[in-house]
Amino acid sequence: MMKTIVVATDGSDAAMRAVAYSASLAQKYGAKVEVISVIQYSTVAYHDGSQVFYASMTDSLTKLANENVAKAAGVLAESDVLYDTHVFKGDARFILVNEVMEKFKPDLIVMGKTGTTLLTRMFIGSTARYVSERADADVLLVK
């Protein structure tokens, strides 16, 4: 039995397909959907090791994350399933594998297969790959 589905969204087309797929699964199994968006703030590091966040950038990233979960909520509301939205701050890979697992104990994590740039995937790997290899739940990747 599936009770909780976590769907991660970054607003990309693949993420929105994951939201739609989550809605259909939630309808079928009577599950609740937890919509997650993660804000990863960019920092500038100085030679002494200190870091600074740019306020204008953090404001726009926060606004974008809230817009992403609102867009997902619209899809879920139309599907008439129970859902809640959440915005986390940090690295999406670690948030999904650690905090989200601990907080929601999902039966399934659904996410888009793509969403990062080629350069990011080459150096640190994709979020989808990281989560699928390390999460203590089933992971469904949507094209």
Short mmCIF file of N, CA and C in Angstrom, two decimals:
data_model
loop_
_atom_site.label_atom_id
_atom_site.label_comp_id
_atom_site.label_asym_id
_atom_site.label_seq_id
_atom_site.Cartn_x
_atom_site.Cartn_y
_atom_site.Cartn_z
N MET A 1 0.85 -1.19 0.00
CA MET A 1 0.00 0.00 0.00
C MET A 1 0.88 1.24 0.00
N MET A 2 0.53 2.19 -0.77
CA MET A 2 1.29 3.42 -0.88
C MET A 2 0.53 4.53 -0.15
N LYS A 3 1.19 5.13 0.86
CA LYS A 3 0.54 6.19 1.63
C LYS A 3 1.09 7.58 1.31
N THR A 4 2.40 7.66 1.08
CA THR A 4 3.04 8.96 0.87
C THR A 4 3.93 8.93 -0.36
N ILE A 5 3.71 9.89 -1.23
CA ILE A 5 4.54 10.07 -2.42
C ILE A 5 5.18 11.45 -2.32
N VAL A 6 6.48 11.49 -2.46
CA VAL A 6 7.20 12.77 -2.53
C VAL A 6 7.49 13.03 -4.00
N VAL A 7 7.16 14.24 -4.46
CA VAL A 7 7.52 14.63 -5.82
C VAL A 7 8.39 15.87 -5.72
N ALA A 8 9.55 15.80 -6.37
CA ALA A 8 10.48 16.92 -6.36
C ALA A 8 10.28 17.73 -7.64
N THR A 9 10.22 19.05 -7.48
CA THR A 9 10.05 19.89 -8.66
C THR A 9 11.03 21.04 -8.68
N ASP A 10 11.56 21.29 -9.87
CA ASP A 10 12.40 22.47 -10.10
C ASP A 10 11.75 23.34 -11.17
N GLY A 11 10.50 23.01 -11.51
CA GLY A 11 9.77 23.78 -12.51
C GLY A 11 10.02 23.36 -13.94
N SER A 12 10.94 22.44 -14.16
CA SER A 12 11.26 21.99 -15.52
C SER A 12 10.10 21.17 -16.09
N ASP A 13 10.13 20.97 -17.40
CA ASP A 13 9.10 20.16 -18.04
C ASP A 13 9.09 18.75 -17.47
N ALA A 14 10.27 18.16 -17.28
CA ALA A 14 10.34 16.81 -16.73
C ALA A 14 9.76 16.76 -15.32
N ALA A 15 10.02 17.78 -14.53
CA ALA A 15 9.48 17.83 -13.17
C ALA A 15 7.96 17.93 -13.19
N MET A 16 7.42 18.70 -14.11
CA MET A 16 5.97 18.83 -14.18
C MET A 16 5.32 17.53 -14.66
N ARG A 17 6.02 16.79 -15.51
CA ARG A 17 5.52 15.46 -15.89
C ARG A 17 5.54 14.54 -14.68
N ALA A 18 6.55 14.69 -13.82
CA ALA A 18 6.62 13.90 -12.59
C ALA A 18 5.47 14.24 -11.66
N VAL A 19 5.11 15.52 -11.59
CA VAL A 19 3.98 15.95 -10.77
C VAL A 19 2.69 15.29 -11.28
N ALA A 20 2.48 15.33 -12.58
CA ALA A 20 1.28 14.73 -13.17
C ALA A 20 1.24 13.22 -12.91
N TYR A 21 2.38 12.58 -13.03
CA TYR A 21 2.45 11.14 -12.78
C TYR A 21 2.15 10.85 -11.31
N SER A 22 2.67 11.70 -10.42
CA SER A 22 2.41 11.54 -8.98
C SER A 22 0.92 11.67 -8.69
N ALA A 23 0.27 12.60 -9.37
CA ALA A 23 -1.17 12.79 -9.18
C ALA A 23 -1.94 11.54 -9.56
N SER A 24 -1.57 10.92 -10.69
CA SER A 24 -2.29 9.72 -11.10
C SER A 24 -2.03 8.56 -10.14
N LEU A 25 -0.81 8.43 -9.65
CA LEU A 25 -0.52 7.39 -8.67
C LEU A 25 -1.25 7.64 -7.36
N ALA A 26 -1.29 8.88 -6.92
CA ALA A 26 -1.98 9.22 -5.68
C ALA A 26 -3.47 8.91 -5.79
N GLN A 27 -4.07 9.19 -6.94
CA GLN A 27 -5.47 8.85 -7.15
C GLN A 27 -5.69 7.35 -7.06
N LYS A 28 -4.81 6.62 -7.71
CA LYS A 28 -4.95 5.15 -7.76
C LYS A 28 -4.81 4.51 -6.39
N TYR A 29 -3.86 5.00 -5.58
CA TYR A 29 -3.56 4.36 -4.31
C TYR A 29 -4.10 5.11 -3.09
N GLY A 30 -4.74 6.25 -3.31
CA GLY A 30 -5.25 7.03 -2.18
C GLY A 30 -4.14 7.62 -1.34
N ALA A 31 -3.02 7.93 -1.96
CA ALA A 31 -1.84 8.44 -1.26
C ALA A 31 -1.86 9.97 -1.18
N LYS A 32 -1.11 10.48 -0.23
CA LYS A 32 -0.89 11.93 -0.13
C LYS A 32 0.40 12.25 -0.86
N VAL A 33 0.43 13.42 -1.52
CA VAL A 33 1.62 13.85 -2.24
C VAL A 33 2.26 15.01 -1.49
N GLU A 34 3.54 14.89 -1.22
CA GLU A 34 4.34 15.96 -0.62
C GLU A 34 5.19 16.55 -1.75
N VAL A 35 4.90 17.79 -2.09
CA VAL A 35 5.63 18.48 -3.16
C VAL A 35 6.84 19.18 -2.55
N ILE A 36 8.01 18.92 -3.11
CA ILE A 36 9.26 19.46 -2.58
C ILE A 36 9.96 20.29 -3.65
N SER A 37 10.41 21.47 -3.27
CA SER A 37 11.32 22.25 -4.11
C SER A 37 12.47 22.68 -3.22
N VAL A 38 13.66 22.63 -3.75
CA VAL A 38 14.85 22.95 -2.96
C VAL A 38 15.55 24.16 -3.53
N ILE A 39 15.81 25.12 -2.67
CA ILE A 39 16.56 26.32 -3.05
C ILE A 39 18.02 26.06 -2.76
N GLN A 40 18.84 26.11 -3.78
CA GLN A 40 20.28 25.97 -3.59
C GLN A 40 20.91 27.32 -3.87
N TYR A 41 21.20 28.03 -2.79
CA TYR A 41 21.77 29.37 -2.92
C TYR A 41 23.21 29.30 -3.41
N SER A 42 23.52 30.17 -4.33
CA SER A 42 24.90 30.28 -4.81
C SER A 42 25.69 31.15 -3.84
N THR A 43 26.92 30.80 -3.64
CA THR A 43 27.78 31.58 -2.75
C THR A 43 29.03 32.01 -3.49
N VAL A 44 29.65 33.01 -2.97
CA VAL A 44 30.97 33.44 -3.44
C VAL A 44 31.92 33.23 -2.27
N ALA A 45 32.99 32.50 -2.52
CA ALA A 45 33.96 32.25 -1.46
C ALA A 45 35.14 33.20 -1.62
N TYR A 46 35.57 33.74 -0.51
CA TYR A 46 36.72 34.64 -0.50
C TYR A 46 37.98 33.87 -0.11
N HIS A 47 39.13 34.48 -0.34
CA HIS A 47 40.41 33.82 -0.09
C HIS A 47 40.59 33.39 1.36
N ASP A 48 39.89 34.03 2.29
CA ASP A 48 40.01 33.65 3.71
C ASP A 48 39.04 32.54 4.10
N GLY A 49 38.30 32.02 3.12
CA GLY A 49 37.38 30.91 3.40
C GLY A 49 35.97 31.35 3.73
N SER A 50 35.74 32.65 3.92
CA SER A 50 34.39 33.11 4.22
C SER A 50 33.54 33.07 2.96
N GLN A 51 32.23 33.04 3.14
CA GLN A 51 31.32 33.00 2.01
C GLN A 51 30.26 34.09 2.19
N VAL A 52 29.70 34.52 1.06
CA VAL A 52 28.64 35.51 1.10
C VAL A 52 27.55 35.09 0.12
N PHE A 53 26.31 35.34 0.50
CA PHE A 53 25.16 35.09 -0.37
C PHE A 53 24.72 36.43 -0.94
N TYR A 54 24.31 36.45 -2.17
CA TYR A 54 23.79 37.66 -2.77
C TYR A 54 22.30 37.75 -2.49
N ALA A 55 21.87 38.80 -1.82
CA ALA A 55 20.48 38.95 -1.41
C ALA A 55 19.52 38.94 -2.59
N SER A 56 19.87 39.63 -3.67
CA SER A 56 18.97 39.67 -4.82
C SER A 56 18.81 38.28 -5.44
N MET A 57 19.88 37.50 -5.44
CA MET A 57 19.81 36.16 -5.99
C MET A 57 18.98 35.25 -5.09
N THR A 58 19.18 35.34 -3.78
CA THR A 58 18.41 34.49 -2.87
C THR A 58 16.93 34.83 -2.94
N ASP A 59 16.62 36.11 -3.09
CA ASP A 59 15.21 36.51 -3.21
C ASP A 59 14.59 35.91 -4.46
N SER A 60 15.29 35.97 -5.58
CA SER A 60 14.70 35.46 -6.81
C SER A 60 14.63 33.93 -6.80
N LEU A 61 15.60 33.25 -6.18
CA LEU A 61 15.54 31.80 -6.07
C LEU A 61 14.40 31.35 -5.16
N THR A 62 14.17 32.09 -4.09
CA THR A 62 13.07 31.80 -3.19
C THR A 62 11.73 31.98 -3.90
N LYS A 63 11.61 33.06 -4.64
CA LYS A 63 10.39 33.32 -5.41
C LYS A 63 10.15 32.21 -6.42
N LEU A 64 11.20 31.79 -7.11
CA LEU A 64 11.08 30.74 -8.12
C LEU A 64 10.64 29.42 -7.48
N ALA A 65 11.23 29.06 -6.35
CA ALA A 65 10.85 27.81 -5.66
C ALA A 65 9.38 27.85 -5.26
N ASN A 66 8.93 28.98 -4.75
CA ASN A 66 7.52 29.11 -4.37
C ASN A 66 6.60 29.03 -5.58
N GLU A 67 7.02 29.60 -6.69
CA GLU A 67 6.25 29.49 -7.93
C GLU A 67 6.19 28.04 -8.42
N ASN A 68 7.30 27.32 -8.29
CA ASN A 68 7.35 25.93 -8.72
C ASN A 68 6.39 25.06 -7.93
N VAL A 69 6.37 25.22 -6.60
CA VAL A 69 5.45 24.40 -5.80
C VAL A 69 4.00 24.82 -6.03
N ALA A 70 3.76 26.10 -6.30
CA ALA A 70 2.40 26.56 -6.58
C ALA A 70 1.90 25.96 -7.90
N LYS A 71 2.78 25.91 -8.89
CA LYS A 71 2.42 25.32 -10.18
C LYS A 71 2.09 23.83 -10.01
N ALA A 72 2.89 23.14 -9.22
CA ALA A 72 2.64 21.72 -8.95
C ALA A 72 1.33 21.55 -8.17
N ALA A 73 1.09 22.43 -7.22
CA ALA A 73 -0.13 22.37 -6.42
C ALA A 73 -1.36 22.52 -7.30
N GLY A 74 -1.26 23.35 -8.33
CA GLY A 74 -2.37 23.52 -9.26
C GLY A 74 -2.73 22.22 -9.96
N VAL A 75 -1.71 21.49 -10.37
CA VAL A 75 -1.93 20.19 -11.04
C VAL A 75 -2.57 19.21 -10.07
N LEU A 76 -2.07 19.17 -8.85
CA LEU A 76 -2.59 18.22 -7.86
C LEU A 76 -4.01 18.58 -7.42
N ALA A 77 -4.30 19.86 -7.30
CA ALA A 77 -5.64 20.30 -6.92
C ALA A 77 -6.66 19.87 -7.97
N GLU A 78 -6.29 19.98 -9.24
CA GLU A 78 -7.18 19.54 -10.33
C GLU A 78 -7.42 18.04 -10.29
N SER A 79 -6.46 17.30 -9.75
CA SER A 79 -6.57 15.84 -9.67
C SER A 79 -7.33 15.39 -8.42
N ASP A 80 -7.65 16.35 -7.55
CA ASP A 80 -8.41 16.06 -6.34
C ASP A 80 -7.70 15.03 -5.44
N VAL A 81 -6.39 15.25 -5.22
CA VAL A 81 -5.64 14.40 -4.29
C VAL A 81 -5.15 15.25 -3.12
N LEU A 82 -4.89 14.59 -2.00
CA LEU A 82 -4.33 15.29 -0.85
C LEU A 82 -2.87 15.63 -1.14
N TYR A 83 -2.47 16.85 -0.82
CA TYR A 83 -1.09 17.24 -1.06
C TYR A 83 -0.71 18.36 -0.09
N ASP A 84 0.57 18.56 0.04
CA ASP A 84 1.12 19.69 0.78
C ASP A 84 2.39 20.10 0.06
N THR A 85 2.77 21.37 0.22
CA THR A 85 3.97 21.87 -0.46
C THR A 85 5.02 22.29 0.55
N HIS A 86 6.27 22.12 0.16
CA HIS A 86 7.39 22.41 1.05
C HIS A 86 8.55 22.97 0.25
N VAL A 87 9.21 23.97 0.81
CA VAL A 87 10.42 24.51 0.21
C VAL A 87 11.55 24.34 1.21
N PHE A 88 12.61 23.69 0.78
CA PHE A 88 13.79 23.46 1.61
C PHE A 88 14.94 24.30 1.06
N LYS A 89 15.95 24.48 1.87
CA LYS A 89 17.17 25.19 1.46
C LYS A 89 18.36 24.26 1.62
N GLY A 90 19.18 24.18 0.59
CA GLY A 90 20.37 23.34 0.66
C GLY A 90 20.62 22.67 -0.67
N ASP A 91 21.37 21.60 -0.64
CA ASP A 91 21.66 20.81 -1.83
C ASP A 91 20.54 19.80 -2.01
N ALA A 92 19.87 19.83 -3.15
CA ALA A 92 18.70 18.98 -3.38
C ALA A 92 19.01 17.50 -3.17
N ARG A 93 20.20 17.08 -3.55
CA ARG A 93 20.56 15.66 -3.39
C ARG A 93 20.49 15.25 -1.93
N PHE A 94 21.10 16.05 -1.07
CA PHE A 94 21.16 15.70 0.34
C PHE A 94 19.83 15.92 1.04
N ILE A 95 19.11 16.95 0.63
CA ILE A 95 17.79 17.21 1.21
C ILE A 95 16.86 16.02 0.95
N LEU A 96 16.82 15.57 -0.30
CA LEU A 96 15.91 14.48 -0.66
C LEU A 96 16.30 13.16 -0.01
N VAL A 97 17.58 12.88 0.08
CA VAL A 97 18.02 11.60 0.63
C VAL A 97 17.98 11.60 2.16
N ASN A 98 18.18 12.74 2.79
CA ASN A 98 18.24 12.78 4.26
C ASN A 98 16.99 13.40 4.89
N GLU A 99 16.82 14.70 4.76
CA GLU A 99 15.72 15.39 5.44
C GLU A 99 14.34 14.92 5.02
N VAL A 100 14.14 14.80 3.72
CA VAL A 100 12.83 14.40 3.22
C VAL A 100 12.50 12.97 3.66
N MET A 101 13.47 12.09 3.60
CA MET A 101 13.24 10.70 4.03
C MET A 101 12.86 10.67 5.51
N GLU A 102 13.57 11.43 6.32
CA GLU A 102 13.31 11.44 7.75
C GLU A 102 11.95 12.07 8.08
N LYS A 103 11.64 13.18 7.43
CA LYS A 103 10.42 13.92 7.75
C LYS A 103 9.15 13.24 7.24
N PHE A 104 9.16 12.71 6.02
CA PHE A 104 7.93 12.20 5.40
C PHE A 104 7.87 10.68 5.31
N LYS A 105 9.01 10.00 5.42
CA LYS A 105 9.07 8.55 5.27
C LYS A 105 8.24 8.08 4.06
N PRO A 106 8.58 8.60 2.89
CA PRO A 106 7.75 8.29 1.70
C PRO A 106 7.90 6.84 1.25
N ASP A 107 6.84 6.36 0.63
CA ASP A 107 6.89 5.05 -0.01
C ASP A 107 7.54 5.16 -1.38
N LEU A 108 7.45 6.37 -1.97
CA LEU A 108 7.96 6.59 -3.32
C LEU A 108 8.40 8.03 -3.48
N ILE A 109 9.52 8.22 -4.17
CA ILE A 109 9.96 9.56 -4.58
C ILE A 109 9.86 9.59 -6.10
N VAL A 110 9.18 10.61 -6.60
CA VAL A 110 9.02 10.78 -8.05
C VAL A 110 9.71 12.07 -8.45
N MET A 111 10.51 11.99 -9.49
CA MET A 111 11.21 13.18 -9.96
C MET A 111 11.53 13.07 -11.44
N GLY A 112 11.74 14.22 -12.04
CA GLY A 112 12.13 14.25 -13.44
C GLY A 112 13.53 13.70 -13.61
N LYS A 113 13.74 13.04 -14.74
CA LYS A 113 15.05 12.43 -15.00
C LYS A 113 16.12 13.48 -15.27
N THR A 114 15.72 14.61 -15.84
CA THR A 114 16.68 15.66 -16.15
C THR A 114 16.29 16.95 -15.47
N GLY A 115 17.21 17.87 -15.41
CA GLY A 115 16.93 19.15 -14.78
C GLY A 115 18.21 19.94 -14.55
N THR A 116 19.35 19.25 -14.59
CA THR A 116 20.61 19.94 -14.41
C THR A 116 21.29 20.13 -15.76
N THR A 117 22.30 20.97 -15.77
CA THR A 117 23.05 21.20 -16.99
C THR A 117 24.06 20.07 -17.21
N LEU A 118 24.53 19.92 -18.42
CA LEU A 118 25.52 18.90 -18.73
C LEU A 118 26.77 19.08 -17.87
N LEU A 119 27.20 20.31 -17.70
CA LEU A 119 28.40 20.59 -16.91
C LEU A 119 28.23 20.11 -15.46
N THR A 120 27.09 20.38 -14.87
CA THR A 120 26.84 19.95 -13.49
C THR A 120 26.83 18.43 -13.40
N ARG A 121 26.20 17.76 -14.36
CA ARG A 121 26.15 16.30 -14.33
C ARG A 121 27.54 15.70 -14.44
N MET A 122 28.43 16.32 -15.24
CA MET A 122 29.77 15.79 -15.43
C MET A 122 30.57 15.86 -14.13
N PHE A 123 30.45 16.96 -13.38
CA PHE A 123 31.29 17.14 -12.20
C PHE A 123 30.69 16.60 -10.92
N ILE A 124 29.39 16.73 -10.72
CA ILE A 124 28.82 16.27 -9.45
C ILE A 124 27.72 15.25 -9.62
N GLY A 125 27.34 14.93 -10.84
CA GLY A 125 26.30 13.96 -11.07
C GLY A 125 24.93 14.58 -10.94
N SER A 126 23.94 13.95 -11.52
CA SER A 126 22.60 14.51 -11.48
C SER A 126 21.94 14.22 -10.14
N THR A 127 21.02 15.08 -9.77
CA THR A 127 20.25 14.88 -8.55
C THR A 127 19.47 13.57 -8.65
N ALA A 128 18.86 13.31 -9.80
CA ALA A 128 18.07 12.10 -9.98
C ALA A 128 18.92 10.85 -9.76
N ARG A 129 20.11 10.85 -10.30
CA ARG A 129 20.98 9.68 -10.13
C ARG A 129 21.38 9.51 -8.67
N TYR A 130 21.76 10.58 -8.03
CA TYR A 130 22.17 10.52 -6.63
C TYR A 130 21.04 9.98 -5.76
N VAL A 131 19.84 10.53 -5.94
CA VAL A 131 18.70 10.12 -5.12
C VAL A 131 18.33 8.66 -5.41
N SER A 132 18.33 8.27 -6.67
CA SER A 132 17.96 6.90 -7.01
C SER A 132 18.94 5.88 -6.44
N GLU A 133 20.19 6.27 -6.28
CA GLU A 133 21.19 5.35 -5.74
C GLU A 133 21.22 5.32 -4.21
N ARG A 134 20.75 6.39 -3.55
CA ARG A 134 20.96 6.49 -2.10
C ARG A 134 19.70 6.59 -1.23
N ALA A 135 18.56 6.89 -1.81
CA ALA A 135 17.35 7.06 -1.00
C ALA A 135 16.87 5.72 -0.45
N ASP A 136 16.33 5.75 0.74
CA ASP A 136 15.76 4.55 1.35
C ASP A 136 14.27 4.43 1.02
N ALA A 137 13.96 4.66 -0.24
CA ALA A 137 12.59 4.51 -0.75
C ALA A 137 12.71 4.20 -2.23
N ASP A 138 11.64 3.70 -2.80
CA ASP A 138 11.63 3.50 -4.24
C ASP A 138 11.66 4.87 -4.90
N VAL A 139 12.33 4.93 -6.05
CA VAL A 139 12.45 6.18 -6.79
C VAL A 139 11.97 5.93 -8.21
N LEU A 140 11.08 6.80 -8.66
CA LEU A 140 10.56 6.73 -10.02
C LEU A 140 11.04 7.96 -10.78
N LEU A 141 11.79 7.73 -11.86
CA LEU A 141 12.28 8.83 -12.68
C LEU A 141 11.40 8.95 -13.92
N VAL A 142 10.93 10.16 -14.17
CA VAL A 142 10.02 10.42 -15.27
C VAL A 142 10.77 11.19 -16.35
N LYS A 143 10.65 10.74 -17.60
CA LYS A 143 11.31 11.42 -18.73
C LYS A 143 10.57 12.68 -19.09
#
